[in-house]
Short mmCIF file of C-alpha atoms in Angstrom, two decimals:
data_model
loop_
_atom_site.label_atom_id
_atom_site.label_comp_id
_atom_site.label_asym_id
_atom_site.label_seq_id
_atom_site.Cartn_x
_atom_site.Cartn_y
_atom_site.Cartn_z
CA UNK A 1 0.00 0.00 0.00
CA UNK A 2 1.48 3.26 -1.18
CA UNK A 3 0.97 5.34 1.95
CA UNK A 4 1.33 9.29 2.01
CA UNK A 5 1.80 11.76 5.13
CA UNK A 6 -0.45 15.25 4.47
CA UNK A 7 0.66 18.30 7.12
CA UNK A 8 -2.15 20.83 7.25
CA UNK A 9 -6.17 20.13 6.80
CA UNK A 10 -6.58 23.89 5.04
CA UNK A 11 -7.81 23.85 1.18
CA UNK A 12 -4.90 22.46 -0.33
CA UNK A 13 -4.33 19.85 2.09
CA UNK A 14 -7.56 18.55 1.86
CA UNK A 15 -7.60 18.43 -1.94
CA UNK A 16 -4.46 16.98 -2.18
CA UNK A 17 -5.57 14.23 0.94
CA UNK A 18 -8.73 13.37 -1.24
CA UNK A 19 -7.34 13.30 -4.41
CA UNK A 20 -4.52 10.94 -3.32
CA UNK A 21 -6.89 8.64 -1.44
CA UNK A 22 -9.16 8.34 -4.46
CA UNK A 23 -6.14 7.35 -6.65
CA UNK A 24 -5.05 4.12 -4.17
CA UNK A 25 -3.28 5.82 -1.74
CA UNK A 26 -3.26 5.51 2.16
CA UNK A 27 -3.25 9.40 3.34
CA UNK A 28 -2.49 10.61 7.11
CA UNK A 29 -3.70 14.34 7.59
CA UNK A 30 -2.13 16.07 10.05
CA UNK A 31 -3.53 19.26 11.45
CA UNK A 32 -2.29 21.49 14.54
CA UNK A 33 -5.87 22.62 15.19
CA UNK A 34 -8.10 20.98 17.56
CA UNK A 35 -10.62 20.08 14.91
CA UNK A 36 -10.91 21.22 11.27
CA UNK A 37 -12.83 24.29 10.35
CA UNK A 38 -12.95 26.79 7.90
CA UNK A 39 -12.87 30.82 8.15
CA UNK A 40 -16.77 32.25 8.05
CA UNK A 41 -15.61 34.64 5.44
CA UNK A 42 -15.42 33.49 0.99
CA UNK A 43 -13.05 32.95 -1.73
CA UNK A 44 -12.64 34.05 -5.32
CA UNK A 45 -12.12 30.92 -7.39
CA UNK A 46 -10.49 32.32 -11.40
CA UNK A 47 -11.10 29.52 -14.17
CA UNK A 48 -7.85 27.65 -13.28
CA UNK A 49 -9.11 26.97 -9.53
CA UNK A 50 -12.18 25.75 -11.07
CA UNK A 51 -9.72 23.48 -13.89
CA UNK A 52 -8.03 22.45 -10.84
CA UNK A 53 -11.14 21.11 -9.21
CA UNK A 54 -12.27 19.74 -11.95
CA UNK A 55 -8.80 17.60 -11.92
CA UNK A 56 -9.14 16.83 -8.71
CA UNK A 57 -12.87 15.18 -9.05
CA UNK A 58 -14.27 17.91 -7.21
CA UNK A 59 -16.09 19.99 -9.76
CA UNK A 60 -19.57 18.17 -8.86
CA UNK A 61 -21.72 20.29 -7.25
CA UNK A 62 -19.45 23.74 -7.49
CA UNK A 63 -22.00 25.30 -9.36
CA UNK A 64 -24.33 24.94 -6.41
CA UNK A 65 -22.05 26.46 -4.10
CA UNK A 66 -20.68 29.02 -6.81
CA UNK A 67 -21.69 32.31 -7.53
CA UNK A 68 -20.18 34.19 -11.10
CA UNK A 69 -18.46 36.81 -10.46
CA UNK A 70 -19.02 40.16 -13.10
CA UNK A 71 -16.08 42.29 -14.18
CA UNK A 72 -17.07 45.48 -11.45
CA UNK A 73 -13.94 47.96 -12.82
CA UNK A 74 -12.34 50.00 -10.42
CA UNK A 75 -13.43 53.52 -8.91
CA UNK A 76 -11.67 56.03 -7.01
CA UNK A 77 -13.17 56.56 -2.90
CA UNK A 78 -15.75 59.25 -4.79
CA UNK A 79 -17.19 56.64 -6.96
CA UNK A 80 -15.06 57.98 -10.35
CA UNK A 81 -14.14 55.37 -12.59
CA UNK A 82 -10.26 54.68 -12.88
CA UNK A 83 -10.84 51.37 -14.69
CA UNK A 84 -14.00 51.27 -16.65
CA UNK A 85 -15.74 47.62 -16.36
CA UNK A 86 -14.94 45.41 -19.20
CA UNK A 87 -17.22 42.60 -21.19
CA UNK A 88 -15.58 39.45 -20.20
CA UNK A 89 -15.44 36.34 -22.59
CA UNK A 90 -15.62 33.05 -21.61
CA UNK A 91 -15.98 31.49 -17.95
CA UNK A 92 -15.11 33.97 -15.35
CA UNK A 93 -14.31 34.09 -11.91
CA UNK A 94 -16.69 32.78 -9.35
CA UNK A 95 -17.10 33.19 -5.43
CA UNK A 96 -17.76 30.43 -2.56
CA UNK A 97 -17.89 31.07 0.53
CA UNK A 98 -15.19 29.41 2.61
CA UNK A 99 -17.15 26.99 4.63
CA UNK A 100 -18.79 25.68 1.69
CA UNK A 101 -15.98 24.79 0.08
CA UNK A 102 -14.89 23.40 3.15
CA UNK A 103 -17.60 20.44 3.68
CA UNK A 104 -16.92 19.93 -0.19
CA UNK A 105 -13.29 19.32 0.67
CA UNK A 106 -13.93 17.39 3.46
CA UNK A 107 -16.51 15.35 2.43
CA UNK A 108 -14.66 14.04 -0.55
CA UNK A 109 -11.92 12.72 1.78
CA UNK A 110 -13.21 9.22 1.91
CA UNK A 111 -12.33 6.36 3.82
CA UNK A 112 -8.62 6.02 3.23
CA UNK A 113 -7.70 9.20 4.78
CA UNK A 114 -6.92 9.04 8.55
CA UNK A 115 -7.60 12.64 10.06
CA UNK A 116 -5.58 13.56 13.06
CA UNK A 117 -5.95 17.20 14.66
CA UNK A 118 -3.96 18.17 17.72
CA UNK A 119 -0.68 17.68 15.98
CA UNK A 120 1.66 20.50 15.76
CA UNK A 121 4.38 19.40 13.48
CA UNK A 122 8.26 20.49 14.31
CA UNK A 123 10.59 18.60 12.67
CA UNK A 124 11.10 16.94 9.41
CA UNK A 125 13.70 14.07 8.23
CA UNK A 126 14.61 13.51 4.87
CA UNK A 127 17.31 11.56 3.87
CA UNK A 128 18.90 9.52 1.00
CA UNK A 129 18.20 6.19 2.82
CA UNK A 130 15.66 7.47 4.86
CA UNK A 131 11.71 7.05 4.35
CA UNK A 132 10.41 11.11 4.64
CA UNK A 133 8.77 11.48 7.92
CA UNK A 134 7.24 14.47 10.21
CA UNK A 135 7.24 14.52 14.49
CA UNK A 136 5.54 16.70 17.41
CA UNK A 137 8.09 15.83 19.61
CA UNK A 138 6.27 12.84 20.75
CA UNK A 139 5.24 10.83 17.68
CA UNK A 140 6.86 10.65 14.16
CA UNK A 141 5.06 9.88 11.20
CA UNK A 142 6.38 8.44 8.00
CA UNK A 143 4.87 7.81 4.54
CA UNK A 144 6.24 7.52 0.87
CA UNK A 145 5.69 10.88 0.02
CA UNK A 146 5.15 13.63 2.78
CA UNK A 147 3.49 16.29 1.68
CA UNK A 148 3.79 20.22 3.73
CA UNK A 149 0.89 21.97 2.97
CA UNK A 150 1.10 23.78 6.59
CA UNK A 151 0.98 27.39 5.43
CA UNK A 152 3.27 29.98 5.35
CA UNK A 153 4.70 29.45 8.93
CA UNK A 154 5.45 25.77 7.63
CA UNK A 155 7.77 24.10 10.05
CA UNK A 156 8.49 21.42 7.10
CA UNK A 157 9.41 24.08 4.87
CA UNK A 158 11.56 25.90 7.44
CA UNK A 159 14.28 22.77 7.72
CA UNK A 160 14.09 21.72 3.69
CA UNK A 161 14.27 25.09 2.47
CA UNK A 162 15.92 27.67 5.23
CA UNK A 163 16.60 30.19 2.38
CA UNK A 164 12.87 30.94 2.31
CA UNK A 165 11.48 33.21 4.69
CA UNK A 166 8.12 35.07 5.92
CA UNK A 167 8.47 38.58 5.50
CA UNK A 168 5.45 41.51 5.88
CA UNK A 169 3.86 42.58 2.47
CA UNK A 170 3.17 45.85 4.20
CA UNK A 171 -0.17 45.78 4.70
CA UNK A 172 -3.17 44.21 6.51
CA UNK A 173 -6.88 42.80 5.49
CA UNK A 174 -9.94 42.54 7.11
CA UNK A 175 -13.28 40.29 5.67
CA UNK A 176 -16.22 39.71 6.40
CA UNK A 177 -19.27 38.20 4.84
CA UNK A 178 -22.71 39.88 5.65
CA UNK A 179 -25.70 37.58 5.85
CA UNK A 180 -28.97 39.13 3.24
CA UNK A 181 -30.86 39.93 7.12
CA UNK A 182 -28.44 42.45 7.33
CA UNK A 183 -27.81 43.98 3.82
CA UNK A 184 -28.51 47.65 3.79
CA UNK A 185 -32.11 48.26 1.83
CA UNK A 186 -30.66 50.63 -0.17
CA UNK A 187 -29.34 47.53 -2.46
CA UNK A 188 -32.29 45.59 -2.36
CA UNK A 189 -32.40 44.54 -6.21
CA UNK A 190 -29.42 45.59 -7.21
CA UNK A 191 -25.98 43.45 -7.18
CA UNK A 192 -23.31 45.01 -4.90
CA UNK A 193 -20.48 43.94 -6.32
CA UNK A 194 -17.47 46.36 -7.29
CA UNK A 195 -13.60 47.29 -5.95
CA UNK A 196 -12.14 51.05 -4.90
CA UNK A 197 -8.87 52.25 -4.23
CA UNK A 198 -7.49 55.28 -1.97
CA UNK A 199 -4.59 56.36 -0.37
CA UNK A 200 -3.36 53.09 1.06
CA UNK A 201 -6.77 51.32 1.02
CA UNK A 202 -8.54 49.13 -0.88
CA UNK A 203 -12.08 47.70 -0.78
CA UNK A 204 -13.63 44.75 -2.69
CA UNK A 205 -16.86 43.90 -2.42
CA UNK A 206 -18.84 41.12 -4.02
CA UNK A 207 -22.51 39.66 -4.12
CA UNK A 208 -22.17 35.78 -2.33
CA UNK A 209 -25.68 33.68 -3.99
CA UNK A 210 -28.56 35.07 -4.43
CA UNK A 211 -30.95 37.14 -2.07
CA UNK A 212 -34.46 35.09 -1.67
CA UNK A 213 -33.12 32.21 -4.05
CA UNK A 214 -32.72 28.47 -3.07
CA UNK A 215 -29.79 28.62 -5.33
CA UNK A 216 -25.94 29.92 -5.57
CA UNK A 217 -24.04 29.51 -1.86
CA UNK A 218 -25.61 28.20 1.00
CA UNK A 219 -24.29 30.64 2.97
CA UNK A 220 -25.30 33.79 1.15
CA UNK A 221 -24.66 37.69 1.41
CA UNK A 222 -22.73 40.61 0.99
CA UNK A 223 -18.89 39.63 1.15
CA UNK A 224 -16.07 42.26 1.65
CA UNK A 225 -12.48 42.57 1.89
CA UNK A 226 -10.91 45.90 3.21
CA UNK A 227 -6.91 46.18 2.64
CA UNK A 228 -5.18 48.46 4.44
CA UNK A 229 -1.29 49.43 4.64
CA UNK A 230 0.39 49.26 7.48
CA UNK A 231 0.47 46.45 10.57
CA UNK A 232 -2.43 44.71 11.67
CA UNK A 233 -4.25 46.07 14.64
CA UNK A 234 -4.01 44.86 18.29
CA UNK A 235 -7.70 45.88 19.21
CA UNK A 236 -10.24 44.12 19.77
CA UNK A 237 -12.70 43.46 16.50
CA UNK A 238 -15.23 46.25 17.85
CA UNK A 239 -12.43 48.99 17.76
CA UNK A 240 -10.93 47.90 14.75
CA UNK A 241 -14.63 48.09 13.21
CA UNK A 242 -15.07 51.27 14.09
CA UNK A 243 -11.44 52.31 12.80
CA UNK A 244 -12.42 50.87 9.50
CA UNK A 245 -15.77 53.07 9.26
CA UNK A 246 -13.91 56.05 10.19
CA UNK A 247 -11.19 55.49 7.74
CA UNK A 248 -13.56 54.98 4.62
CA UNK A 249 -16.41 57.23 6.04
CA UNK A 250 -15.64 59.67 3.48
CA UNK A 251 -15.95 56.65 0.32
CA UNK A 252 -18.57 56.26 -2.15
CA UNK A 253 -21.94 54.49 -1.25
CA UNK A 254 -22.54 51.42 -0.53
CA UNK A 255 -19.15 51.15 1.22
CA UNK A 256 -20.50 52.75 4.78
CA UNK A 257 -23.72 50.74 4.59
CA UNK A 258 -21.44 47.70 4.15
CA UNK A 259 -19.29 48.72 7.43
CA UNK A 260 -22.56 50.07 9.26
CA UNK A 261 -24.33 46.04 8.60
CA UNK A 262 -21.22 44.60 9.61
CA UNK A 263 -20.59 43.21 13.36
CA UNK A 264 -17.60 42.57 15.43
CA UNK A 265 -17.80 39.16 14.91
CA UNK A 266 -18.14 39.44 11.41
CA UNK A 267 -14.58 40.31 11.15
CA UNK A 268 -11.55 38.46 10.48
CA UNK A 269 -8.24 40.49 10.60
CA UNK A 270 -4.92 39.09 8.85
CA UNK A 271 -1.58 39.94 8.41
CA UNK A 272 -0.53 39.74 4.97
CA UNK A 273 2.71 37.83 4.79
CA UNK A 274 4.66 36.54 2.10
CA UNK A 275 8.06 34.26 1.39
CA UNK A 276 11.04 36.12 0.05
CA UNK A 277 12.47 34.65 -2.02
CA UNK A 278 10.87 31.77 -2.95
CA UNK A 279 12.23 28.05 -2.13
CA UNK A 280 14.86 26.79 -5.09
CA UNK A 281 12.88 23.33 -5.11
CA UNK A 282 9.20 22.07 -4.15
CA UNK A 283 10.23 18.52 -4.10
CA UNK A 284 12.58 16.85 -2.29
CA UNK A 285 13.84 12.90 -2.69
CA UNK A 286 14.27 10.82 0.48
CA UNK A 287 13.73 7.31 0.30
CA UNK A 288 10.88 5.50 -1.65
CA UNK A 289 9.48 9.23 -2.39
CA UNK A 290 9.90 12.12 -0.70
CA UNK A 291 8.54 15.57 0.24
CA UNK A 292 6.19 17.93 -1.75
CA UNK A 293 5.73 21.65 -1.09
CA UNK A 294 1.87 23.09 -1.82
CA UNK A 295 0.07 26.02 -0.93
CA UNK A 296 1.42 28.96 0.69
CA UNK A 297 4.19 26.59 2.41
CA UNK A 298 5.22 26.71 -1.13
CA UNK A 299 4.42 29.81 -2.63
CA UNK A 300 2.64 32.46 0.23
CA UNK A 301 1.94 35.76 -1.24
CA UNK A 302 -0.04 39.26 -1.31
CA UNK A 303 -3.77 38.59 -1.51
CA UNK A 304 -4.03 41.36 -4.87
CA UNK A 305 -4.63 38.91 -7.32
CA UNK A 306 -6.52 36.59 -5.77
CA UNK A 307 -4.70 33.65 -6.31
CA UNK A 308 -3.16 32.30 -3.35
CA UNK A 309 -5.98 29.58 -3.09
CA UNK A 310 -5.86 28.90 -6.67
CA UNK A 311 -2.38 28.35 -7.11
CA UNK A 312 -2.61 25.41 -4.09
CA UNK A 313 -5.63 24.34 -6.24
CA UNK A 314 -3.38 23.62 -8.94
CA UNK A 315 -0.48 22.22 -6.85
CA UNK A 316 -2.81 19.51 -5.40
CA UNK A 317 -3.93 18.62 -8.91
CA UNK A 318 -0.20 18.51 -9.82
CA UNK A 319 0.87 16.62 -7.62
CA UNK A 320 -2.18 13.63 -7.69
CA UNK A 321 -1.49 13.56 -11.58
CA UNK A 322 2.35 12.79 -10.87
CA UNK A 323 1.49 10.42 -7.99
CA UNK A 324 -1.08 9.21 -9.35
CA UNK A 325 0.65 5.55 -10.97
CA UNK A 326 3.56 5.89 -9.34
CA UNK A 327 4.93 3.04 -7.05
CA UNK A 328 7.02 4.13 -3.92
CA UNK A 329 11.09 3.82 -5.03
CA UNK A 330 12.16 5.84 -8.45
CA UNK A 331 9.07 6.10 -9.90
CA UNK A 332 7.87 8.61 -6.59
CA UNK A 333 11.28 10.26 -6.69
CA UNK A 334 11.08 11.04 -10.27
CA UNK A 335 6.90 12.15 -9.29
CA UNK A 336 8.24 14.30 -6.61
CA UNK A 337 10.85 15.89 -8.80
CA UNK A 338 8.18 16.38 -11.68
CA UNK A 339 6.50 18.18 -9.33
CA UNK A 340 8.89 20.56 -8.74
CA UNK A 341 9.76 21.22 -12.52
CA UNK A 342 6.15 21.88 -13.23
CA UNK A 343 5.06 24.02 -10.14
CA UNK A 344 8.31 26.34 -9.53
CA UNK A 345 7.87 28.29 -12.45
CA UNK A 346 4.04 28.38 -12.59
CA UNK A 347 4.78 30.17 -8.87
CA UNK A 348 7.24 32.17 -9.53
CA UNK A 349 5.51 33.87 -12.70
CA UNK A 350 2.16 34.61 -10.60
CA UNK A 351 4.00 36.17 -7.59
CA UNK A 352 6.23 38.35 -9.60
CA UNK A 353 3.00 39.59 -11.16
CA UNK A 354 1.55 39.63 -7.87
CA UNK A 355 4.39 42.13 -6.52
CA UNK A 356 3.77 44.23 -9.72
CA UNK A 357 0.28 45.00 -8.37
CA UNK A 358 1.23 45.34 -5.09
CA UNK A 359 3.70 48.16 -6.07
CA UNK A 360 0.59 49.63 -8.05
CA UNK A 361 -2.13 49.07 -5.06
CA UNK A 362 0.20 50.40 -2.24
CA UNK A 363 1.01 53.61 -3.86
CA UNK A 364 0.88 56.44 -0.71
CA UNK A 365 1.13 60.29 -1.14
CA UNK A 366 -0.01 62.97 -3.11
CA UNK A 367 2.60 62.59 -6.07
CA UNK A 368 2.35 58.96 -6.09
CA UNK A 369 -1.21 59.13 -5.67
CA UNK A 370 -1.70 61.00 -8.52
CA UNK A 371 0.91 59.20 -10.63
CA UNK A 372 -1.05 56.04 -9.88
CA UNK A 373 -3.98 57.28 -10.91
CA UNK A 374 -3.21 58.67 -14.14
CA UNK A 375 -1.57 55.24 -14.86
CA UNK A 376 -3.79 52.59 -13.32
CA UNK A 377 -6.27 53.23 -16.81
CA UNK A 378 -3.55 51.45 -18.90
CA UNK A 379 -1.03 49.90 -15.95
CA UNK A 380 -3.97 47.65 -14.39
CA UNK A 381 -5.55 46.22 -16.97
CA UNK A 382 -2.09 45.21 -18.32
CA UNK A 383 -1.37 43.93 -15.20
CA UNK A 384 -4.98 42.27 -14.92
CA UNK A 385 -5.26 41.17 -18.17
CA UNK A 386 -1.52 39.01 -17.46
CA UNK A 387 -2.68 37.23 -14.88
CA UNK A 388 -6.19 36.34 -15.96
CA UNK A 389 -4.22 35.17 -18.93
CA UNK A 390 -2.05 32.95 -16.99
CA UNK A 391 -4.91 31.66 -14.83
CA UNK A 392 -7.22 31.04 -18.08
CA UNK A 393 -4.06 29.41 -19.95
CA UNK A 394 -3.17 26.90 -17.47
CA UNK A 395 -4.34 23.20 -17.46
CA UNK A 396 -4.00 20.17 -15.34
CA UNK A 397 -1.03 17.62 -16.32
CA UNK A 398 -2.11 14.88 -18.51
#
């Protein structure tokens, strides 16, 4: 029995845990939490995601949890248009709330994945001779392949690739999905959907299913994302609320109503981190197999482009194609290095873009301001237009 070790129960790890056990393997998931759970707020899926889950045998059902997302353009905080919306062609983006995609994930596990929570991995061994293996400090683990998808603090990543690091994109996000209860009246009928950018701030918002309809996400609303520059905040969620409405109380309608519907315990703050410079490799050999890199243990970047998720999307369908006939020995190594090949460059092309927009997006003062504007017209949808490109362009290994 080909037998696989998974750190981390988030998205990718569960993809990956599924996908594996559905193609003969004998997955162990290990997550630090006390049980798995996923954040109450949503998640823009672009075309490849959706590719990905498709790979993956997970598309089923995605339209039911899946709402399309329109092109929205981008204004300025008075409601002027620096990016004009666009006709899109083809299969856009859609949205999901979190949680949804969650029981998806989880329910497409099966019954060859063992799921262990409580487990806060520290140490990895990989060696030439040596099957790969992860330990707490009490209990050590071992599979064919072992696979970190632990996030961007990943302790597996920290001893195979110590050149990597976390370092602060400069800037902070809060999100926070508003149930249709609570949705101001003044958008009753209308879709509130659309993104704005100010001096240091950005705000996203997008409609999640549909008011009053047995259709599109179970869990349905308003859902908004609020980027800020600068460190997170140490208050509590009621002060940092209030900080938010007071920073934007000056932007275009319906951003206030948004803020005003929203509750403390709507919010979820979090730092925006990223790894400078990226790991060389994503696979490494030790014995039979060997250890895989996925998600933001691989690849953790700025939330502008929305593809953080996505890109683990991919890696988990990567990774189950290589995998998916291969016996533990040379035929994982050579999987494992595969991998690697495939997923490094795929990475490193979407971050670099990534850091383009965040250059763009983070622009502060008049003179820069001003600059920024009188560029974002063209820069943006250059920018935009590359990485929907990349995301529409790219297909699951054969």
């Amino acid at each position: 029995m080909r037998t696989a070790v998974v750190v981390g129960a988030g998205i990718g790890g569960l993809a990956v845990a599924g996908a594996l056990a559905r193609s003969g393997w004998q997955v162990t998931v290990l997550e630090r939490d006390d049980r798995v759970r996923a954040e109450r707020t949503a998640l823009i899926l672009w075309p490849n995601a959706v590719r990905a889950l498709g790979a993956l045998g997970l598309a089923d059902g995605l339209d039911a949890i899946a709402t399309p997302l329109p092109d929205s353009g981008i204004r300025r905080p008075d409601g002027q248009w620096l990016v004009q919306p666009r006709g899109a062609s083809g299969r856009g983006p859609v949205i999901v709330h979190r949680e949804d995609l969650h029981d998806a994930l989880v329910a497409g596990l099966g019954d060859q994945v063992d799921l262990r929570t409580g487990v806060a991995v520290r140490t990895a061994r990989a060696g030439e001779r040596e099957r790969p293996a992860v330990g707490d400090g009490r209990t050590v683990w071992e599979g064919d392949v072992v696979v970190a998808a632990d996030g961007v603090d990943s302790a597996v990543r920290r001893q195979l690739a110590p050149e990597s690091t976390v370092v602060s994109s400069g800037c902070a996000a809060w999100r926070a999905v508003i149930p249709w209860y609570r949705v101001p009246l003044l958008n009753e009928g209308r879709p509130v959907v659309g993104e704005t950018l100010g001096a240091g701030y950005r705000f996203i918002a997008a409609q999640l299913g549909q008011r009053g309809s047995s259709g599109g996400s179970t869990r349905g609303g308003i859902y908004w994302v609020a980027t800020a520059a600068g460190a997170p905040r140490p208050e509590p969620p009621a002060t940092q609320l209030a900080l938010l409405r007071r920073w934007l109380s000056a932007w275009h309608a319906p951003i206030g109503d948004l803020l005003a519907a929203t509750e403390p315990d709507d919010l979820v703050q979090q730092e925006v981190r990223e790894l400078r410079p990226l790991p060389r490799e994503y696979g490494f050999a030790s014995g039979p197999g060997g250890f895989a890199l996925l998600g933001d243990a691989a690849h953790a970047m700025p939330h502008h482009l929305g593809q953080g998720a996505c890109l683990a999307l991919e890696d988990a369908a990567t990774l189950r194609s290589v995998l998916r006939d291969a016996t533990p020995g040379r035929q994982a190594r050579e999987a494992i290095a595969a991998y690697s090949r495939l997923r490094r460059p795929r990475a490193a092309t979407v971050v670099r873009q990534t850091r383009r927009m965040s250059a763009v997006l983070q622009a502060r003062g008049r003179l820069a301001l001003r600059a920024r504007d009188a560029a974002l017209g063209t820069i943006s949808p250059r920018l935009m237009g590359s990485a929907a490109t990349a995301a529409a362009a790219w297909k699951p290994p054969s």
